[in-house]
C-alpha cells in the first residue's frame, strides 16, 4: 500500500524545535513565558488593525471566553452559523445558553446576512433578542462579513468571528480575524498553522485582552493568597506549545501560498470533468487561504456519487472527507431553532473536501489526479 495522503496534516517549517529548546533551557515549562508573549506579538503584527491577541489552549475555549465576555447567561439565545464544526456551537451550551442556527448563502457557504436579520427580528418578536452571533469563514472562505457586521451593529448584538479556518484569508483587503467584537483562531493539528493544539482570542483593545487573560488563568484577584470574585477558566496556552506557534508564523505566508496552489491544481484537474464545481472565491473582494479545497457534484443523485468517490479514493489510501454536517441536523442539537432555506444541507449532500495540506507533494498530486481520472472515466 502506498503511503497515506492526508486531508491536512501538520507541516513544520523547521525552526519550531529551537523555540521549544529555549523553553527547556530556561525552564519556562508553564502556561506563560517568552514563547506565549512572542507568539501573541507575532499574531498581533500579522493581523494588524489593532488586534490584541490572547493565546489559549483551543479555539473552542476561545469561543467560550468570548461568549462569557459578551455577557451571555444561562437561558439566553445565541445565533450560530449552522454550516460549521461543533467547536463553534458547543460553547453556547457550556454557558447554559440556547443555540439558534442560521443558514448559509450559496456564494460563500457562510452565514446569510438575510437569514441572520430574520432570526434577530423573530427573536425580538418572541421576547428573546439574541445576545451574540457566531459567524464562520468556512474552509478559509471569507463570509459576507461586512453585511453580517452591519446587521449586528443595527440591532446592537455582539459579533464573534470564528476565523479558526481562516488565518491568512482576507475580505476587501482586511484580514479575517479582525472583524466583529471578538475573533477566534485555532491551531489544532490540521489547521493552517498548528501548535499541536491551541487557539487564540482576538480582542479589539488592550483592556479586553487583559480581561481575557485574567479569565483564562482562573480569575485570580490581586491578593497574596488565592482569592477569587469571578469564576474563571484554566485556558491559557502552554509556553512549549507557543514555541511551535512562533516557528509556524515564520512560514505562514508560504503555507497559505501552497494551499492556494493546491486549489489551482484542483481547478485544473476538474476543468474538463462534467458536473464538478471547485469551491471558489466569488470575486476579487474575497481572498481565501483555501485551507481545504472542496468540490460539489452538481447533478441529480449527487449524494451516492460523491460518497462513492470518497470510498474510491480511500482504496488508493487518499483521504477525503464529507463537508461539515450542519449543526441543526446533528442529533445533539435536535429540536434547535433554525432560520433558512436548507442551502447548507443541500451543499453538505453534494460536497467533498480533498487533500489540501501545504505539504502535499507533486507525486501525491499525481496519485490524486490518476485516481480522480480513473473514477470519472
Ligand atoms: C477547528 C475549529 C474550531 C475549534 O478549534 P479547536 O482549536 O479545535 O478547539 C472552531 N470552529 C471551526 C470552524 C473550526 O474549524
CSV table of N, CA, C and O in Angstrom, one decimal, residues 13 42 155 186 213-214 255 270 279 312 326 346:
chain,number,residue,atom,x,y,z
A,13,UNK,N,7.9,24.1,9.8
A,13,UNK,CA,8.8,24.9,9.0
A,13,UNK,C,10.3,24.7,9.2
A,13,UNK,O,11.1,24.9,8.4
A,42,UNK,N,3.7,38.1,17.5
A,42,UNK,CA,3.7,37.8,16.1
A,42,UNK,C,2.3,37.8,15.4
A,42,UNK,O,2.1,38.4,14.3
A,155,UNK,N,-28.7,46.1,15.2
A,155,UNK,CA,-29.5,45.5,16.3
A,155,UNK,C,-28.8,45.5,17.6
A,155,UNK,O,-29.3,44.9,18.6
A,186,UNK,N,-7.8,29.0,15.6
A,186,UNK,CA,-7.4,27.7,16.1
A,186,UNK,C,-6.1,27.2,15.5
A,186,UNK,O,-5.8,27.5,14.3
A,213,UNK,N,-7.2,37.3,29.5
A,213,UNK,CA,-6.1,36.5,30.2
A,213,UNK,C,-6.4,36.2,31.6
A,213,UNK,O,-6.2,35.1,32.1
A,214,UNK,N,-7.0,37.2,32.3
A,214,UNK,CA,-7.5,37.1,33.7
A,214,UNK,C,-8.5,35.9,33.8
A,214,UNK,O,-8.3,35.0,34.6
A,255,UNK,N,2.9,28.9,3.5
A,255,UNK,CA,1.9,27.8,3.6
A,255,UNK,C,0.6,28.2,3.0
A,255,UNK,O,-0.1,27.4,2.4
A,270,UNK,N,-10.3,19.5,-12.5
A,270,UNK,CA,-11.7,19.3,-12.7
A,270,UNK,C,-12.3,20.1,-13.9
A,270,UNK,O,-13.5,20.1,-14.2
A,279,UNK,N,-15.1,24.7,-5.3
A,279,UNK,CA,-15.5,25.8,-4.5
A,279,UNK,C,-14.5,27.0,-4.6
A,279,UNK,O,-13.3,26.8,-4.3
A,312,UNK,N,-13.8,5.4,-3.3
A,312,UNK,CA,-12.9,5.1,-4.3
A,312,UNK,C,-11.5,5.6,-4.0
A,312,UNK,O,-10.5,4.9,-4.1
A,326,UNK,N,-24.3,20.2,8.8
A,326,UNK,CA,-24.9,21.3,9.5
A,326,UNK,C,-25.3,21.0,10.9
A,326,UNK,O,-25.8,19.9,11.2
A,346,UNK,N,-28.2,21.3,1.5
A,346,UNK,CA,-28.0,20.9,0.1
A,346,UNK,C,-26.6,20.8,-0.3
A,346,UNK,O,-26.1,19.9,-1.0
